[in-house]
Amino acid sequence: MRYSLEIEKLKQIGVLDAPENTEWIAYIDESGDPGINFSAGSSKYLVYGIVLVKKQNVAKSRQIINRARQKFNLPYPRVKELKFKKSKPNQREFILNELIREPELKIGYLLYRKHAILTTTQLYKDENARYNFPLKLIVQAINRELGNQRNLEIVIDGRDIVRNKAVEDYLRSRRYLEDDRFYFTSLTFGNSSDERMLQLADFVAGAIYQNYENKKEQYKNIIFNHCFMKYNFPFGKGNKVTAENTQLQINK
């Protein structure tokens, strides 16, 4: 092909996607909100839940949601989507236990301690920055887990079209400017009502969120020891918010 070498080069440097190189897919959903107006009801915490799976095992992993629907009589379309927030305790516990029993899955989370952000920082002043920067940390951590093999696809729950554009611009610019730790083969925004893997990521996020926001630890206790990534950001009360002084914990 006339332009094949040029296209391949653009893929290598991160200008173009390379979905043919995808081996792993990270599904990311969040629980909480990115707001910082706490007196008006903004949550103190925003939790990103991550479900990481080999591309060849996605179909099998989606069966967790199918089994939950069957067990608890939650047929589609009467119940269009299984969400942690709307599920009963026994339904939450069933899905979380199914997650940790699935050997093909890796799960993790980033706990965003919004109330610890200093008011003088860009993260406090810019909502896009508050949402985007943790995603950068997540992508770097996942690539580290996978050995920086340039084989990671990212799927994010895409409910907010305006925010999606800001996220896409940010992540793609980071992919081009930075090294293999931030590389991804493609980035898409999924609809969690259609994508069962995003529903599973929601349950991971919800389990951690309930522990910190509402002091209900039983769900976190199910998955905590099985998480490959446990990330508190920013770490420590009153710390300056930078990538260098956050605390990243990766379980091998």
mmCIF file with all atom_site columns, N, CA and C in Angstrom, residues 169-225:
data_model
loop_
_atom_site.group_PDB
_atom_site.id
_atom_site.type_symbol
_atom_site.label_atom_id
_atom_site.label_alt_id
_atom_site.label_comp_id
_atom_site.label_asym_id
_atom_site.label_entity_id
_atom_site.label_seq_id
_atom_site.pdbx_PDB_ins_code
_atom_site.Cartn_x
_atom_site.Cartn_y
_atom_site.Cartn_z
_atom_site.occupancy
_atom_site.B_iso_or_equiv
_atom_site.pdbx_formal_charge
_atom_site.auth_seq_id
_atom_site.auth_comp_id
_atom_site.auth_asym_id
_atom_site.auth_atom_id
_atom_site.pdbx_PDB_model_num
ATOM 1   N N  . ASP A 1 169 ? -9.472  14.243 24.070 1.00 0.00 ? 169 ASP A N  1
ATOM 2   C CA . ASP A 1 169 ? -8.392  15.158 23.679 1.00 0.00 ? 169 ASP A CA 1
ATOM 3   C C  . ASP A 1 169 ? -7.206  15.021 24.618 1.00 0.00 ? 169 ASP A C  1
ATOM 4   N N  . TYR A 1 170 ? -7.479  14.932 25.900 1.00 0.00 ? 170 TYR A N  1
ATOM 5   C CA . TYR A 1 170 ? -6.404  14.846 26.890 1.00 0.00 ? 170 TYR A CA 1
ATOM 6   C C  . TYR A 1 170 ? -5.632  13.538 26.755 1.00 0.00 ? 170 TYR A C  1
ATOM 7   N N  . LEU A 1 171 ? -6.347  12.405 26.730 1.00 0.00 ? 171 LEU A N  1
ATOM 8   C CA . LEU A 1 171 ? -5.665  11.125 26.698 1.00 0.00 ? 171 LEU A CA 1
ATOM 9   C C  . LEU A 1 171 ? -4.880  10.927 25.407 1.00 0.00 ? 171 LEU A C  1
ATOM 10  N N  . ARG A 1 172 ? -5.464  11.346 24.288 1.00 0.00 ? 172 ARG A N  1
ATOM 11  C CA . ARG A 1 172 ? -4.748  11.179 23.024 1.00 0.00 ? 172 ARG A CA 1
ATOM 12  C C  . ARG A 1 172 ? -3.511  12.065 22.965 1.00 0.00 ? 172 ARG A C  1
ATOM 13  N N  . SER A 1 173 ? -3.584  13.255 23.522 1.00 0.00 ? 173 SER A N  1
ATOM 14  C CA . SER A 1 173 ? -2.400  14.121 23.533 1.00 0.00 ? 173 SER A CA 1
ATOM 15  C C  . SER A 1 173 ? -1.318  13.535 24.422 1.00 0.00 ? 173 SER A C  1
ATOM 16  N N  . ARG A 1 174 ? -1.711  12.922 25.559 1.00 0.00 ? 174 ARG A N  1
ATOM 17  C CA . ARG A 1 174 ? -0.726  12.293 26.432 1.00 0.00 ? 174 ARG A CA 1
ATOM 18  C C  . ARG A 1 174 ? -0.088  11.092 25.747 1.00 0.00 ? 174 ARG A C  1
ATOM 19  N N  . ARG A 1 175 ? -0.872  10.327 24.997 1.00 0.00 ? 175 ARG A N  1
ATOM 20  C CA . ARG A 1 175 ? -0.335  9.163  24.293 1.00 0.00 ? 175 ARG A CA 1
ATOM 21  C C  . ARG A 1 175 ? 0.757   9.584  23.323 1.00 0.00 ? 175 ARG A C  1
ATOM 22  N N  . TYR A 1 176 ? 0.545   10.689 22.649 1.00 0.00 ? 176 TYR A N  1
ATOM 23  C CA . TYR A 1 176 ? 1.513   11.163 21.656 1.00 0.00 ? 176 TYR A CA 1
ATOM 24  C C  . TYR A 1 176 ? 2.767   11.726 22.327 1.00 0.00 ? 176 TYR A C  1
ATOM 25  N N  . LEU A 1 177 ? 2.604   12.404 23.451 1.00 0.00 ? 177 LEU A N  1
ATOM 26  C CA . LEU A 1 177 ? 3.714   13.125 24.058 1.00 0.00 ? 177 LEU A CA 1
ATOM 27  C C  . LEU A 1 177 ? 4.547   12.276 25.011 1.00 0.00 ? 177 LEU A C  1
ATOM 28  N N  . GLU A 1 178 ? 3.982   11.192 25.524 1.00 0.00 ? 178 GLU A N  1
ATOM 29  C CA . GLU A 1 178 ? 4.676   10.444 26.559 1.00 0.00 ? 178 GLU A CA 1
ATOM 30  C C  . GLU A 1 178 ? 5.139   9.077  26.055 1.00 0.00 ? 178 GLU A C  1
ATOM 31  N N  . ASP A 1 179 ? 5.708   8.279  26.969 1.00 0.00 ? 179 ASP A N  1
ATOM 32  C CA . ASP A 1 179 ? 6.330   7.018  26.576 1.00 0.00 ? 179 ASP A CA 1
ATOM 33  C C  . ASP A 1 179 ? 5.324   5.866  26.642 1.00 0.00 ? 179 ASP A C  1
ATOM 34  N N  . ASP A 1 180 ? 5.853   4.635  26.582 1.00 0.00 ? 180 ASP A N  1
ATOM 35  C CA . ASP A 1 180 ? 4.996   3.452  26.507 1.00 0.00 ? 180 ASP A CA 1
ATOM 36  C C  . ASP A 1 180 ? 4.069   3.287  27.713 1.00 0.00 ? 180 ASP A C  1
ATOM 37  N N  . ARG A 1 181 ? 4.393   3.916  28.829 1.00 0.00 ? 181 ARG A N  1
ATOM 38  C CA . ARG A 1 181 ? 3.533   3.794  30.009 1.00 0.00 ? 181 ARG A CA 1
ATOM 39  C C  . ARG A 1 181 ? 2.149   4.384  29.771 1.00 0.00 ? 181 ARG A C  1
ATOM 40  N N  . PHE A 1 182 ? 2.043   5.255  28.782 1.00 0.00 ? 182 PHE A N  1
ATOM 41  C CA . PHE A 1 182 ? 0.759   5.894  28.542 1.00 0.00 ? 182 PHE A CA 1
ATOM 42  C C  . PHE A 1 182 ? 0.158   5.496  27.201 1.00 0.00 ? 182 PHE A C  1
ATOM 43  N N  . TYR A 1 183 ? 0.686   4.472  26.584 1.00 0.00 ? 183 TYR A N  1
ATOM 44  C CA . TYR A 1 183 ? 0.193   4.073  25.263 1.00 0.00 ? 183 TYR A CA 1
ATOM 45  C C  . TYR A 1 183 ? -1.093  3.257  25.399 1.00 0.00 ? 183 TYR A C  1
ATOM 46  N N  . PHE A 1 184 ? -1.998  3.440  24.448 1.00 0.00 ? 184 PHE A N  1
ATOM 47  C CA . PHE A 1 184 ? -3.177  2.588  24.328 1.00 0.00 ? 184 PHE A CA 1
ATOM 48  C C  . PHE A 1 184 ? -3.492  2.414  22.849 1.00 0.00 ? 184 PHE A C  1
ATOM 49  N N  . THR A 1 185 ? -4.024  1.255  22.502 1.00 0.00 ? 185 THR A N  1
ATOM 50  C CA . THR A 1 185 ? -4.271  0.950  21.088 1.00 0.00 ? 185 THR A CA 1
ATOM 51  C C  . THR A 1 185 ? -5.496  1.670  20.552 1.00 0.00 ? 185 THR A C  1
ATOM 52  N N  . SER A 1 186 ? -6.502  1.873  21.419 1.00 0.00 ? 186 SER A N  1
ATOM 53  C CA . SER A 1 186 ? -7.687  2.626  21.020 1.00 0.00 ? 186 SER A CA 1
ATOM 54  C C  . SER A 1 186 ? -8.440  3.058  22.268 1.00 0.00 ? 186 SER A C  1
ATOM 55  N N  . LEU A 1 187 ? -9.275  4.067  22.090 1.00 0.00 ? 187 LEU A N  1
ATOM 56  C CA . LEU A 1 187 ? -10.079 4.618  23.179 1.00 0.00 ? 187 LEU A CA 1
ATOM 57  C C  . LEU A 1 187 ? -11.508 4.775  22.690 1.00 0.00 ? 187 LEU A C  1
ATOM 58  N N  . THR A 1 188 ? -12.456 4.179  23.416 1.00 0.00 ? 188 THR A N  1
ATOM 59  C CA . THR A 1 188 ? -13.861 4.327  23.058 1.00 0.00 ? 188 THR A CA 1
ATOM 60  C C  . THR A 1 188 ? -14.663 4.653  24.315 1.00 0.00 ? 188 THR A C  1
ATOM 61  N N  . PHE A 1 189 ? -15.845 5.226  24.087 1.00 0.00 ? 189 PHE A N  1
ATOM 62  C CA . PHE A 1 189 ? -16.760 5.546  25.179 1.00 0.00 ? 189 PHE A CA 1
ATOM 63  C C  . PHE A 1 189 ? -17.996 4.668  25.007 1.00 0.00 ? 189 PHE A C  1
ATOM 64  N N  . GLY A 1 190 ? -18.185 3.775  25.959 1.00 0.00 ? 190 GLY A N  1
ATOM 65  C CA . GLY A 1 190 ? -19.261 2.803  25.850 1.00 0.00 ? 190 GLY A CA 1
ATOM 66  C C  . GLY A 1 190 ? -20.504 3.246  26.593 1.00 0.00 ? 190 GLY A C  1
ATOM 67  N N  . ASN A 1 191 ? -21.584 2.562  26.306 1.00 0.00 ? 191 ASN A N  1
ATOM 68  C CA . ASN A 1 191 ? -22.851 2.754  26.991 1.00 0.00 ? 191 ASN A CA 1
ATOM 69  C C  . ASN A 1 191 ? -23.017 1.604  27.973 1.00 0.00 ? 191 ASN A C  1
ATOM 70  N N  . SER A 1 192 ? -23.014 1.911  29.255 1.00 0.00 ? 192 SER A N  1
ATOM 71  C CA . SER A 1 192 ? -23.035 0.839  30.251 1.00 0.00 ? 192 SER A CA 1
ATOM 72  C C  . SER A 1 192 ? -24.328 0.025  30.214 1.00 0.00 ? 192 SER A C  1
ATOM 73  N N  . SER A 1 193 ? -25.387 0.586  29.683 1.00 0.00 ? 193 SER A N  1
ATOM 74  C CA . SER A 1 193 ? -26.621 -0.199 29.570 1.00 0.00 ? 193 SER A CA 1
ATOM 75  C C  . SER A 1 193 ? -26.492 -1.286 28.516 1.00 0.00 ? 193 SER A C  1
ATOM 76  N N  . ASP A 1 194 ? -25.549 -1.120 27.590 1.00 0.00 ? 194 ASP A N  1
ATOM 77  C CA . ASP A 1 194 ? -25.308 -2.115 26.548 1.00 0.00 ? 194 ASP A CA 1
ATOM 78  C C  . ASP A 1 194 ? -24.087 -2.986 26.838 1.00 0.00 ? 194 ASP A C  1
ATOM 79  N N  . GLU A 1 195 ? -23.077 -2.425 27.501 1.00 0.00 ? 195 GLU A N  1
ATOM 80  C CA . GLU A 1 195 ? -21.813 -3.128 27.714 1.00 0.00 ? 195 GLU A CA 1
ATOM 81  C C  . GLU A 1 195 ? -21.757 -3.669 29.153 1.00 0.00 ? 195 GLU A C  1
ATOM 82  N N  . ARG A 1 196 ? -21.853 -4.991 29.254 1.00 0.00 ? 196 ARG A N  1
ATOM 83  C CA . ARG A 1 196 ? -21.879 -5.624 30.565 1.00 0.00 ? 196 ARG A CA 1
ATOM 84  C C  . ARG A 1 196 ? -20.559 -5.485 31.318 1.00 0.00 ? 196 ARG A C  1
ATOM 85  N N  . MET A 1 197 ? -19.456 -5.345 30.598 1.00 0.00 ? 197 MET A N  1
ATOM 86  C CA . MET A 1 197 ? -18.174 -5.168 31.277 1.00 0.00 ? 197 MET A CA 1
ATOM 87  C C  . MET A 1 197 ? -18.126 -3.835 32.021 1.00 0.00 ? 197 MET A C  1
ATOM 88  N N  . LEU A 1 198 ? -18.746 -2.807 31.472 1.00 0.00 ? 198 LEU A N  1
ATOM 89  C CA . LEU A 1 198 ? -18.826 -1.529 32.188 1.00 0.00 ? 198 LEU A CA 1
ATOM 90  C C  . LEU A 1 198 ? -19.710 -1.655 33.423 1.00 0.00 ? 198 LEU A C  1
ATOM 91  N N  . GLN A 1 199 ? -20.717 -2.505 33.359 1.00 0.00 ? 199 GLN A N  1
ATOM 92  C CA . GLN A 1 199 ? -21.536 -2.746 34.547 1.00 0.00 ? 199 GLN A CA 1
ATOM 93  C C  . GLN A 1 199 ? -20.702 -3.391 35.647 1.00 0.00 ? 199 GLN A C  1
ATOM 94  N N  . LEU A 1 200 ? -19.808 -4.297 35.271 1.00 0.00 ? 200 LEU A N  1
ATOM 95  C CA . LEU A 1 200 ? -18.927 -4.907 36.265 1.00 0.00 ? 200 LEU A CA 1
ATOM 96  C C  . LEU A 1 200 ? -17.977 -3.877 36.871 1.00 0.00 ? 200 LEU A C  1
ATOM 97  N N  . ALA A 1 201 ? -17.456 -2.974 36.039 1.00 0.00 ? 201 ALA A N  1
ATOM 98  C CA . ALA A 1 201 ? -16.586 -1.914 36.551 1.00 0.00 ? 201 ALA A CA 1
ATOM 99  C C  . ALA A 1 201 ? -17.346 -1.015 37.521 1.00 0.00 ? 201 ALA A C  1
ATOM 100 N N  . ASP A 1 202 ? -18.626 -0.791 37.256 1.00 0.00 ? 202 ASP A N  1
ATOM 101 C CA . ASP A 1 202 ? -19.462 0.000  38.163 1.00 0.00 ? 202 ASP A CA 1
ATOM 102 C C  . ASP A 1 202 ? -19.573 -0.675 39.528 1.00 0.00 ? 202 ASP A C  1
ATOM 103 N N  . PHE A 1 203 ? -19.645 -1.991 39.560 1.00 0.00 ? 203 PHE A N  1
ATOM 104 C CA . PHE A 1 203 ? -19.740 -2.692 40.836 1.00 0.00 ? 203 PHE A CA 1
ATOM 105 C C  . PHE A 1 203 ? -18.431 -2.596 41.616 1.00 0.00 ? 203 PHE A C  1
ATOM 106 N N  . VAL A 1 204 ? -17.312 -2.620 40.926 1.00 0.00 ? 204 VAL A N  1
ATOM 107 C CA . VAL A 1 204 ? -16.022 -2.421 41.606 1.00 0.00 ? 204 VAL A CA 1
ATOM 108 C C  . VAL A 1 204 ? -15.967 -1.021 42.208 1.00 0.00 ? 204 VAL A C  1
ATOM 109 N N  . ALA A 1 205 ? -16.318 -0.015 41.401 1.00 0.00 ? 205 ALA A N  1
ATOM 110 C CA . ALA A 1 205 ? -16.305 1.361  41.889 1.00 0.00 ? 205 ALA A CA 1
ATOM 111 C C  . ALA A 1 205 ? -17.272 1.544  43.049 1.00 0.00 ? 205 ALA A C  1
ATOM 112 N N  . GLY A 1 206 ? -18.459 0.973  42.932 1.00 0.00 ? 206 GLY A N  1
ATOM 113 C CA . GLY A 1 206 ? -19.455 1.117  43.979 1.00 0.00 ? 206 GLY A CA 1
ATOM 114 C C  . GLY A 1 206 ? -19.033 0.491  45.296 1.00 0.00 ? 206 GLY A C  1
ATOM 115 N N  . ALA A 1 207 ? -18.352 -0.644 45.231 1.00 0.00 ? 207 ALA A N  1
ATOM 116 C CA . ALA A 1 207 ? -17.895 -1.318 46.444 1.00 0.00 ? 207 ALA A CA 1
ATOM 117 C C  . ALA A 1 207 ? -16.923 -0.444 47.229 1.00 0.00 ? 207 ALA A C  1
ATOM 118 N N  . ILE A 1 208 ? -16.007 0.204  46.527 1.00 0.00 ? 208 ILE A N  1
ATOM 119 C CA . ILE A 1 208 ? -15.027 1.055  47.198 1.00 0.00 ? 208 ILE A CA 1
ATOM 120 C C  . ILE A 1 208 ? -15.670 2.361  47.657 1.00 0.00 ? 208 ILE A C  1
ATOM 121 N N  . TYR A 1 209 ? -16.536 2.906  46.824 1.00 0.00 ? 209 TYR A N  1
ATOM 122 C CA . TYR A 1 209 ? -17.213 4.161  47.163 1.00 0.00 ? 209 TYR A CA 1
ATOM 123 C C  . TYR A 1 209 ? -18.038 4.014  48.440 1.00 0.00 ? 209 TYR A C  1
ATOM 124 N N  . GLN A 1 210 ? -18.759 2.918  48.565 1.00 0.00 ? 210 GLN A N  1
ATOM 125 C CA . GLN A 1 210 ? -19.581 2.705  49.746 1.00 0.00 ? 210 GLN A CA 1
ATOM 126 C C  . GLN A 1 210 ? -18.730 2.664  51.013 1.00 0.00 ? 210 GLN A C  1
ATOM 127 N N  . ASN A 1 211 ? -17.534 2.131  50.919 1.00 0.00 ? 211 ASN A N  1
ATOM 128 C CA . ASN A 1 211 ? -16.659 2.049  52.083 1.00 0.00 ? 211 ASN A CA 1
ATOM 129 C C  . ASN A 1 211 ? -16.259 3.432  52.575 1.00 0.00 ? 211 ASN A C  1
ATOM 130 N N  . TYR A 1 212 ? -15.886 4.312  51.661 1.00 0.00 ? 212 TYR A N  1
ATOM 131 C CA . TYR A 1 212 ? -15.337 5.604  52.061 1.00 0.00 ? 212 TYR A CA 1
ATOM 132 C C  . TYR A 1 212 ? -16.402 6.688  52.212 1.00 0.00 ? 212 TYR A C  1
ATOM 133 N N  . GLU A 1 213 ? -17.369 6.714  51.335 1.00 0.00 ? 213 GLU A N  1
ATOM 134 C CA . GLU A 1 213 ? -18.382 7.768  51.385 1.00 0.00 ? 213 GLU A CA 1
ATOM 135 C C  . GLU A 1 213 ? -19.454 7.464  52.424 1.00 0.00 ? 213 GLU A C  1
ATOM 136 N N  . ASN A 1 214 ? -19.824 6.190  52.547 1.00 0.00 ? 214 ASN A N  1
ATOM 137 C CA . ASN A 1 214 ? -20.949 5.833  53.412 1.00 0.00 ? 214 ASN A CA 1
ATOM 138 C C  . ASN A 1 214 ? -20.576 4.887  54.550 1.00 0.00 ? 214 ASN A C  1
ATOM 139 N N  . LYS A 1 215 ? -19.269 4.604  54.708 1.00 0.00 ? 215 LYS A N  1
ATOM 140 C CA . LYS A 1 215 ? -18.768 3.786  55.818 1.00 0.00 ? 215 LYS A CA 1
ATOM 141 C C  . LYS A 1 215 ? -19.373 2.380  55.840 1.00 0.00 ? 215 LYS A C  1
ATOM 142 N N  . LYS A 1 216 ? -19.628 1.822  54.664 1.00 0.00 ? 216 LYS A N  1
ATOM 143 C CA . LYS A 1 216 ? -20.120 0.450  54.557 1.00 0.00 ? 216 LYS A CA 1
ATOM 144 C C  . LYS A 1 216 ? -19.009 -0.393 53.931 1.00 0.00 ? 216 LYS A C  1
ATOM 145 N N  . GLU A 1 217 ? -18.321 -1.166 54.762 1.00 0.00 ? 217 GLU A N  1
ATOM 146 C CA . GLU A 1 217 ? -17.096 -1.819 54.322 1.00 0.00 ? 217 GLU A CA 1
ATOM 147 C C  . GLU A 1 217 ? -17.290 -3.231 53.800 1.00 0.00 ? 217 GLU A C  1
ATOM 148 N N  . GLN A 1 218 ? -18.497 -3.784 53.918 1.00 0.00 ? 218 GLN A N  1
ATOM 149 C CA . GLN A 1 218 ? -18.651 -5.205 53.582 1.00 0.00 ? 218 GLN A CA 1
ATOM 150 C C  . GLN A 1 218 ? -18.370 -5.484 52.110 1.00 0.00 ? 218 GLN A C  1
ATOM 151 N N  . TYR A 1 219 ? -18.637 -4.534 51.231 1.00 0.00 ? 219 TYR A N  1
ATOM 152 C CA . TYR A 1 219 ? -18.419 -4.775 49.802 1.00 0.00 ? 219 TYR A CA 1
ATOM 153 C C  . TYR A 1 219 ? -16.941 -4.643 49.437 1.00 0.00 ? 219 TYR A C  1
ATOM 154 N N  . LYS A 1 220 ? -16.292 -3.635 50.004 1.00 0.00 ? 220 LYS A N  1
ATOM 155 C CA . LYS A 1 220 ? -14.853 -3.498 49.792 1.00 0.00 ? 220 LYS A CA 1
ATOM 156 C C  . LYS A 1 220 ? -14.115 -4.734 50.286 1.00 0.00 ? 220 LYS A C  1
ATOM 157 N N  . ASN A 1 221 ? -14.558 -5.277 51.423 1.00 0.00 ? 221 ASN A N  1
ATOM 158 C CA . ASN A 1 221 ? -13.866 -6.431 51.997 1.00 0.00 ? 221 ASN A CA 1
ATOM 159 C C  . ASN A 1 221 ? -13.884 -7.640 51.079 1.00 0.00 ? 221 ASN A C  1
ATOM 160 N N  . ILE A 1 222 ? -14.883 -7.743 50.232 1.00 0.00 ? 222 ILE A N  1
ATOM 161 C CA . ILE A 1 222 ? -14.963 -8.873 49.305 1.00 0.00 ? 222 ILE A CA 1
ATOM 162 C C  . ILE A 1 222 ? -13.854 -8.818 48.265 1.00 0.00 ? 222 ILE A C  1
ATOM 163 N N  . ILE A 1 223 ? -13.577 -7.624 47.751 1.00 0.00 ? 223 ILE A N  1
ATOM 164 C CA . ILE A 1 223 ? -12.678 -7.513 46.600 1.00 0.00 ? 223 ILE A CA 1
ATOM 165 C C  . ILE A 1 223 ? -11.292 -6.986 46.924 1.00 0.00 ? 223 ILE A C  1
ATOM 166 N N  . PHE A 1 224 ? -11.109 -6.383 48.090 1.00 0.00 ? 224 PHE A N  1
ATOM 167 C CA . PHE A 1 224 ? -9.884  -5.612 48.347 1.00 0.00 ? 224 PHE A CA 1
ATOM 168 C C  . PHE A 1 224 ? -8.616  -6.421 48.117 1.00 0.00 ? 224 PHE A C  1
ATOM 169 N N  . ASN A 1 225 ? -8.547  -7.607 48.666 1.00 0.00 ? 225 ASN A N  1
ATOM 170 C CA . ASN A 1 225 ? -7.320  -8.404 48.553 1.00 0.00 ? 225 ASN A CA 1
ATOM 171 C C  . ASN A 1 225 ? -7.100  -8.968 47.149 1.00 0.00 ? 225 ASN A C  1
#
